[in-house]
């Protein structure tokens, strides 16, 4: 009997000792109540509290994540979407978290859900899909006011996914396909336009070159005709002069056979003899360079236009070479 009583006393002493000692971890704080009355916070370390009438509530001071369940919302342009998010919070005042809210994690999660639906409902569909940062910022702003009263700091909000419904996705896909077809048609039309411009430019250049070739051919043909005419005239003149000289020589030979010692020679004959005699050496007659030469003096070259052919063709070539860049610049500016 005495041993049983002693054992009970020992067990009671151990239980009392255990209920008296409270160990708080380095990353947490604990709220202490004695007989239901709030008695303060217990910081990290070992604390002695009244046994059997005390109770502690643990608050983790580390960053915590709250997964916001998927929410259905209607955008401002009446497009249904589903969205979910993650909220990162930290308890900064354990006393307010204990006294001002029953469950700060659940309260924060419910508030994040309503804020997510409200923010998406205030935006158009395209904005909800492209402006994630704006959604995060606005949800965090909506949460900060109430959570400050709960001793909780909202460090960050991240929207994980915003998805339109299947009907909206199908409509968006059709719109995207139509946009792609429109761009393809524009590119095809631009290609056809450029091809037409290049073809027209090629035809125009070919016509210019053909016209220039015909002009050059006409000029050279006319030039050849003129030179041929001059050369034929020179040849005829040369042959006429030689015939006169030969006839004059025969006449002189006939006169020389006469008995008279006085001769009357016409001035024209003496002039021809002088021109012809310049080409004589002894009794052999050399080819007359003056009669057979193909060279033209300055007056003849100017009359025939021999020096103006290149000058006449150079401006045409320059115009033909510059036509292409000028057309290209006009096309690009259009």
Coordinates of C-alpha atoms in Angstrom, one line a residue:
X1 CA 0.0 0.0 0.0
X2 CA 2.8 2.4 0.9
X3 CA 4.6 1.5 -2.3
X4 CA 1.5 2.3 -4.4
X5 CA 1.0 5.7 -2.7
X6 CA 4.7 6.5 -3.2
X7 CA 4.5 5.6 -6.9
X8 CA 1.4 7.8 -7.4
X9 CA 3.2 10.7 -5.7
X10 CA 6.2 10.2 -7.9
X11 CA 4.1 10.1 -11.1
X12 CA 2.2 13.2 -9.9
X13 CA 5.5 15.0 -9.3
X14 CA 6.8 14.1 -12.8
X15 CA 3.6 15.3 -14.4
X16 CA 3.7 18.5 -12.4
X17 CA 7.3 19.1 -13.4
X18 CA 6.6 18.4 -17.1
X19 CA 3.6 20.8 -17.1
X20 CA 5.6 23.4 -15.4
X21 CA 8.5 23.5 -17.9
X22 CA 7.7 25.0 -21.4
X23 CA 10.4 24.9 -24.1
X24 CA 10.0 27.4 -26.9
X25 CA 11.9 26.9 -30.2
X26 CA 14.0 29.5 -31.8
X27 CA 11.7 30.2 -34.7
X28 CA 8.5 30.6 -32.7
X29 CA 6.6 32.4 -30.0
X30 CA 3.9 31.1 -27.7
X31 CA 0.9 32.9 -26.2
X32 CA 0.3 31.9 -22.5
X33 CA -3.0 31.8 -20.7
X34 CA -3.5 31.1 -17.0
X35 CA -7.0 30.1 -16.0
X36 CA -8.2 31.4 -19.4
X37 CA -6.6 34.8 -19.0
X38 CA -4.0 36.1 -21.4
X39 CA -0.6 36.3 -19.6
X40 CA 1.8 37.3 -22.4
X41 CA 4.1 35.8 -24.9
X42 CA 6.9 33.3 -24.3
X43 CA 10.0 33.9 -26.4
X44 CA 12.4 31.2 -27.5
X45 CA 14.0 29.3 -24.5
X46 CA 12.9 27.4 -21.3
X47 CA 10.1 28.9 -19.3
X48 CA 8.4 27.8 -16.0
X49 CA 4.7 28.2 -16.0
X50 CA 1.9 27.4 -13.5
X51 CA 1.1 23.8 -13.8
X52 CA -2.3 22.4 -14.7
X53 CA -4.0 25.9 -15.1
X54 CA -1.8 27.2 -17.9
X55 CA -2.1 26.7 -21.6
X56 CA 0.2 27.8 -24.5
X57 CA -0.5 28.5 -28.2
X58 CA 2.2 28.1 -30.8
X59 CA 2.9 30.8 -33.5
X60 CA 5.6 30.0 -36.1
X61 CA 7.6 33.2 -37.0
X62 CA 8.9 31.8 -40.3
X63 CA 7.5 32.6 -43.7
X64 CA 4.4 30.4 -44.5
X65 CA 2.7 29.6 -47.7
X66 CA -1.1 29.5 -48.2
X67 CA -2.4 27.8 -51.3
X68 CA -5.4 29.7 -52.6
X69 CA -7.8 27.1 -54.2
X70 CA -8.9 27.5 -57.8
X71 CA -11.5 30.2 -58.2
X72 CA -14.0 30.9 -60.9
X73 CA -14.5 34.5 -61.9
X74 CA -16.1 36.7 -64.6
X75 CA -14.0 39.3 -66.2
X76 CA -15.2 42.8 -66.9
X77 CA -15.9 41.9 -70.5
X78 CA -18.0 38.9 -69.3
X79 CA -15.5 36.1 -70.0
X80 CA -15.4 33.3 -67.5
X81 CA -12.0 32.3 -66.2
X82 CA -10.5 30.1 -63.5
X83 CA -7.5 31.2 -61.4
X84 CA -5.4 30.1 -58.4
X85 CA -2.6 31.7 -56.4
X86 CA -0.1 31.3 -53.6
X87 CA 0.2 33.8 -50.7
X88 CA 3.4 34.1 -48.6
X89 CA 2.8 35.4 -45.1
X90 CA 4.8 35.9 -41.9
X91 CA 3.5 36.4 -38.3
X92 CA 5.0 39.6 -37.0
X93 CA 2.8 40.1 -33.9
X94 CA 1.8 36.9 -32.2
X95 CA -0.3 38.8 -29.6
X96 CA -2.6 40.2 -32.2
X97 CA -2.7 36.9 -34.2
X98 CA -3.8 35.3 -30.9
X99 CA -6.3 37.9 -29.7
X100 CA -7.7 39.4 -33.0
X101 CA -8.4 36.4 -35.2
X102 CA -9.4 32.8 -34.6
X103 CA -7.3 31.2 -37.3
X104 CA -5.1 33.7 -39.2
X105 CA -4.1 31.1 -41.9
X106 CA -7.7 30.3 -42.7
X107 CA -8.8 33.9 -42.6
X108 CA -6.0 35.0 -44.9
X109 CA -6.8 32.2 -47.4
X110 CA -10.5 33.2 -47.5
X111 CA -9.6 36.8 -47.9
X112 CA -7.2 36.0 -50.7
X113 CA -9.9 34.0 -52.6
X114 CA -12.4 36.9 -52.5
X115 CA -9.6 39.4 -53.5
X116 CA -8.6 37.2 -56.4
X117 CA -12.2 37.1 -57.7
X118 CA -12.6 40.8 -57.2
X119 CA -9.4 41.8 -59.0
X120 CA -10.1 39.5 -62.0
X121 CA -13.7 40.8 -62.2
X122 CA -12.3 44.3 -62.5
X123 CA -10.1 43.5 -65.5
X124 CA -10.7 42.5 -69.1
X125 CA -9.7 39.0 -70.3
X126 CA -6.6 40.2 -72.2
X127 CA -5.4 42.0 -69.1
X128 CA -5.9 39.0 -66.9
X129 CA -3.8 36.9 -69.3
X130 CA -0.9 39.4 -69.7
X131 CA -0.8 41.5 -66.6
X132 CA 0.1 39.0 -63.8
X133 CA 2.2 41.5 -61.9
X134 CA -0.8 43.9 -61.7
X135 CA -3.0 41.2 -60.4
X136 CA -0.4 40.2 -57.7
X137 CA 0.1 43.8 -56.7
X138 CA -3.6 44.5 -56.3
X139 CA -4.3 41.3 -54.3
X140 CA -1.4 42.0 -51.9
X141 CA -2.8 45.6 -51.4
X142 CA -6.2 44.2 -50.6
X143 CA -4.8 41.8 -48.1
X144 CA -2.5 44.1 -46.2
X145 CA -5.1 46.2 -44.5
X146 CA -7.0 43.3 -42.7
X147 CA -3.9 41.2 -42.1
X148 CA -2.1 44.0 -40.3
X149 CA -4.9 43.8 -37.7
X150 CA -4.2 40.1 -37.3
X151 CA -0.4 40.6 -36.8
X152 CA 0.3 39.0 -40.2
X153 CA 2.5 40.5 -42.9
X154 CA 1.7 39.5 -46.5
X155 CA 5.2 39.3 -48.1
X156 CA 4.2 38.2 -51.6
X157 CA 1.3 37.0 -53.8
X158 CA 1.8 35.0 -56.9
X159 CA -1.0 34.0 -59.3
X160 CA -0.1 30.6 -60.6
X161 CA -2.5 30.3 -63.5
X162 CA -5.4 32.1 -65.2
X163 CA -7.3 30.0 -67.6
X164 CA -10.3 30.9 -69.7
X165 CA -13.0 28.3 -70.1
X166 CA -13.0 25.9 -73.0
X167 CA -15.5 27.9 -75.0
X168 CA -13.4 31.0 -74.6
X169 CA -10.2 29.1 -75.5
X170 CA -11.9 27.9 -78.7
X171 CA -12.9 31.4 -79.6
X172 CA -9.4 32.7 -78.9
X173 CA -7.9 29.9 -81.1
X174 CA -10.2 30.9 -83.9
X175 CA -9.3 34.5 -83.5
X176 CA -5.6 33.7 -83.5
X177 CA -6.0 31.5 -86.6
X178 CA -7.9 34.3 -88.4
X179 CA -5.1 36.7 -87.5
X180 CA -2.5 34.4 -88.8
X181 CA -4.4 34.0 -92.1
X182 CA -4.8 37.7 -92.3
X183 CA -1.0 38.2 -91.9
X184 CA -0.3 35.5 -94.4
X185 CA -2.6 37.2 -97.0
X186 CA -0.9 40.5 -96.4
X187 CA 2.5 39.0 -96.8
X188 CA 1.4 37.2 -100.0
X189 CA -0.1 40.4 -101.4
X190 CA 3.1 42.3 -100.6
X191 CA 5.1 39.6 -102.3
X192 CA 2.9 39.7 -105.4
X193 CA 3.1 43.5 -105.5
X194 CA 6.9 43.4 -105.2
X195 CA 7.1 40.7 -107.9
X196 CA 4.9 42.9 -110.2
X197 CA 7.1 45.9 -109.5
X198 CA 10.3 43.9 -110.2
X199 CA 8.8 42.6 -113.4
X200 CA 7.7 46.0 -114.5
X201 CA 11.1 47.4 -113.7
X202 CA 12.8 44.6 -115.7
X203 CA 10.5 45.3 -118.7
X204 CA 11.1 49.0 -118.4
X205 CA 14.9 48.5 -118.2
X206 CA 14.8 46.1 -121.2
X207 CA 12.7 48.6 -123.2
X208 CA 15.2 51.4 -122.3
X209 CA 18.2 49.3 -123.3
X210 CA 16.4 48.2 -126.5
X211 CA 15.6 51.8 -127.4
X212 CA 19.2 52.8 -126.7
X213 CA 20.5 49.9 -128.8
X214 CA 18.2 50.9 -131.7
X215 CA 19.3 54.5 -131.3
X216 CA 23.0 53.6 -131.3
X217 CA 22.5 51.3 -134.3
X218 CA 20.7 54.1 -136.2
X219 CA 23.4 56.6 -135.3
X220 CA 26.2 54.3 -136.3
X221 CA 24.4 53.3 -139.5
X222 CA 23.9 57.0 -140.4
X223 CA 27.5 57.7 -139.4
X224 CA 28.7 54.8 -141.7
X225 CA 26.6 56.1 -144.6
X226 CA 28.0 59.6 -144.2
X227 CA 31.6 58.3 -144.0
X228 CA 31.0 56.0 -147.0
X229 CA 29.6 58.9 -149.0
X230 CA 32.6 61.1 -148.2
X231 CA 35.0 58.4 -149.0
X232 CA 33.3 57.7 -152.3
X233 CA 33.3 61.4 -153.1
X234 CA 37.0 61.6 -152.3
X235 CA 37.7 58.6 -154.5
X236 CA 35.8 60.1 -157.4
X237 CA 37.6 63.4 -156.9
X238 CA 40.9 61.6 -156.8
X239 CA 40.2 59.6 -160.0
X240 CA 39.0 62.8 -161.7
X241 CA 42.1 64.6 -160.9
X242 CA 44.3 61.8 -162.0
X243 CA 42.4 61.5 -165.3
X244 CA 42.9 65.2 -165.9
X245 CA 46.6 65.0 -165.1
X246 CA 47.1 62.0 -167.3
X247 CA 45.3 63.8 -170.1
X248 CA 47.4 66.8 -169.5
X249 CA 50.6 64.8 -169.6
X250 CA 49.6 63.3 -172.9
X251 CA 48.9 66.8 -174.2
X252 CA 52.3 68.0 -173.0
X253 CA 53.9 65.1 -174.6
X254 CA 52.2 66.0 -177.9
X255 CA 53.2 69.6 -177.5
X256 CA 56.8 68.7 -176.9
X257 CA 56.9 66.8 -180.2
X258 CA 56.0 70.0 -182.1
X259 CA 58.5 72.3 -183.7
X260 CA 57.4 75.4 -181.8
X261 CA 59.6 76.6 -178.9
X262 CA 56.9 78.6 -177.2
X263 CA 54.1 76.9 -175.2
X264 CA 51.0 78.3 -173.5
X265 CA 49.9 76.1 -170.6
X266 CA 46.6 76.8 -168.8
X267 CA 46.9 77.7 -165.1
X268 CA 44.5 74.9 -164.0
X269 CA 46.9 72.4 -165.7
X270 CA 49.9 73.8 -164.0
X271 CA 48.1 73.6 -160.6
X272 CA 47.2 69.9 -161.2
X273 CA 50.7 69.2 -162.3
X274 CA 52.1 70.8 -159.2
X275 CA 49.8 68.8 -156.9
X276 CA 50.6 65.6 -158.8
X277 CA 54.3 66.3 -159.2
X278 CA 54.7 66.3 -155.4
X279 CA 54.1 62.5 -155.4
X280 CA 56.7 61.8 -158.2
X281 CA 60.2 60.4 -157.6
X282 CA 62.1 60.0 -160.8
X283 CA 59.8 58.4 -163.3
X284 CA 57.7 56.3 -160.8
X285 CA 54.5 57.6 -159.5
X286 CA 53.9 56.8 -155.7
X287 CA 50.5 56.4 -154.2
X288 CA 49.1 59.7 -153.1
X289 CA 48.6 59.8 -149.4
X290 CA 46.5 62.9 -149.8
X291 CA 44.1 61.2 -152.2
X292 CA 43.9 57.8 -150.5
X293 CA 44.0 58.7 -146.8
X294 CA 41.0 57.7 -144.7
X295 CA 41.7 60.4 -142.1
X296 CA 39.4 63.4 -141.7
X297 CA 40.3 66.9 -140.7
X298 CA 38.5 68.7 -137.8
X299 CA 35.9 70.3 -140.0
X300 CA 35.0 67.0 -141.6
X301 CA 34.9 65.2 -138.2
X302 CA 32.6 67.9 -136.9
X303 CA 30.4 67.7 -140.0
X304 CA 30.1 63.9 -139.7
X305 CA 29.6 64.0 -136.0
X306 CA 32.3 61.4 -135.3
X307 CA 33.3 62.9 -131.9
X308 CA 29.8 63.3 -130.6
X309 CA 28.7 59.7 -130.7
X310 CA 30.2 58.7 -127.3
X311 CA 28.9 62.0 -125.7
X312 CA 25.5 61.3 -127.1
X313 CA 25.4 57.8 -125.7
X314 CA 26.9 58.4 -122.3
X315 CA 23.9 60.3 -120.8
X316 CA 21.5 57.6 -122.0
X317 CA 23.6 54.9 -120.2
X318 CA 23.7 57.0 -117.0
X319 CA 20.0 57.5 -117.1
X320 CA 19.4 53.8 -117.6
X321 CA 21.8 52.9 -114.7
X322 CA 20.1 55.4 -112.4
X323 CA 16.5 54.4 -113.3
X324 CA 16.6 51.2 -111.2
X325 CA 17.7 52.9 -107.8
X326 CA 15.2 55.7 -108.3
X327 CA 12.4 53.2 -108.9
X328 CA 13.4 51.1 -105.8
X329 CA 13.5 54.2 -103.6
X330 CA 10.0 55.1 -104.8
X331 CA 8.7 51.6 -104.1
X332 CA 10.3 51.4 -100.6
X333 CA 8.8 54.8 -99.6
X334 CA 5.4 53.6 -100.8

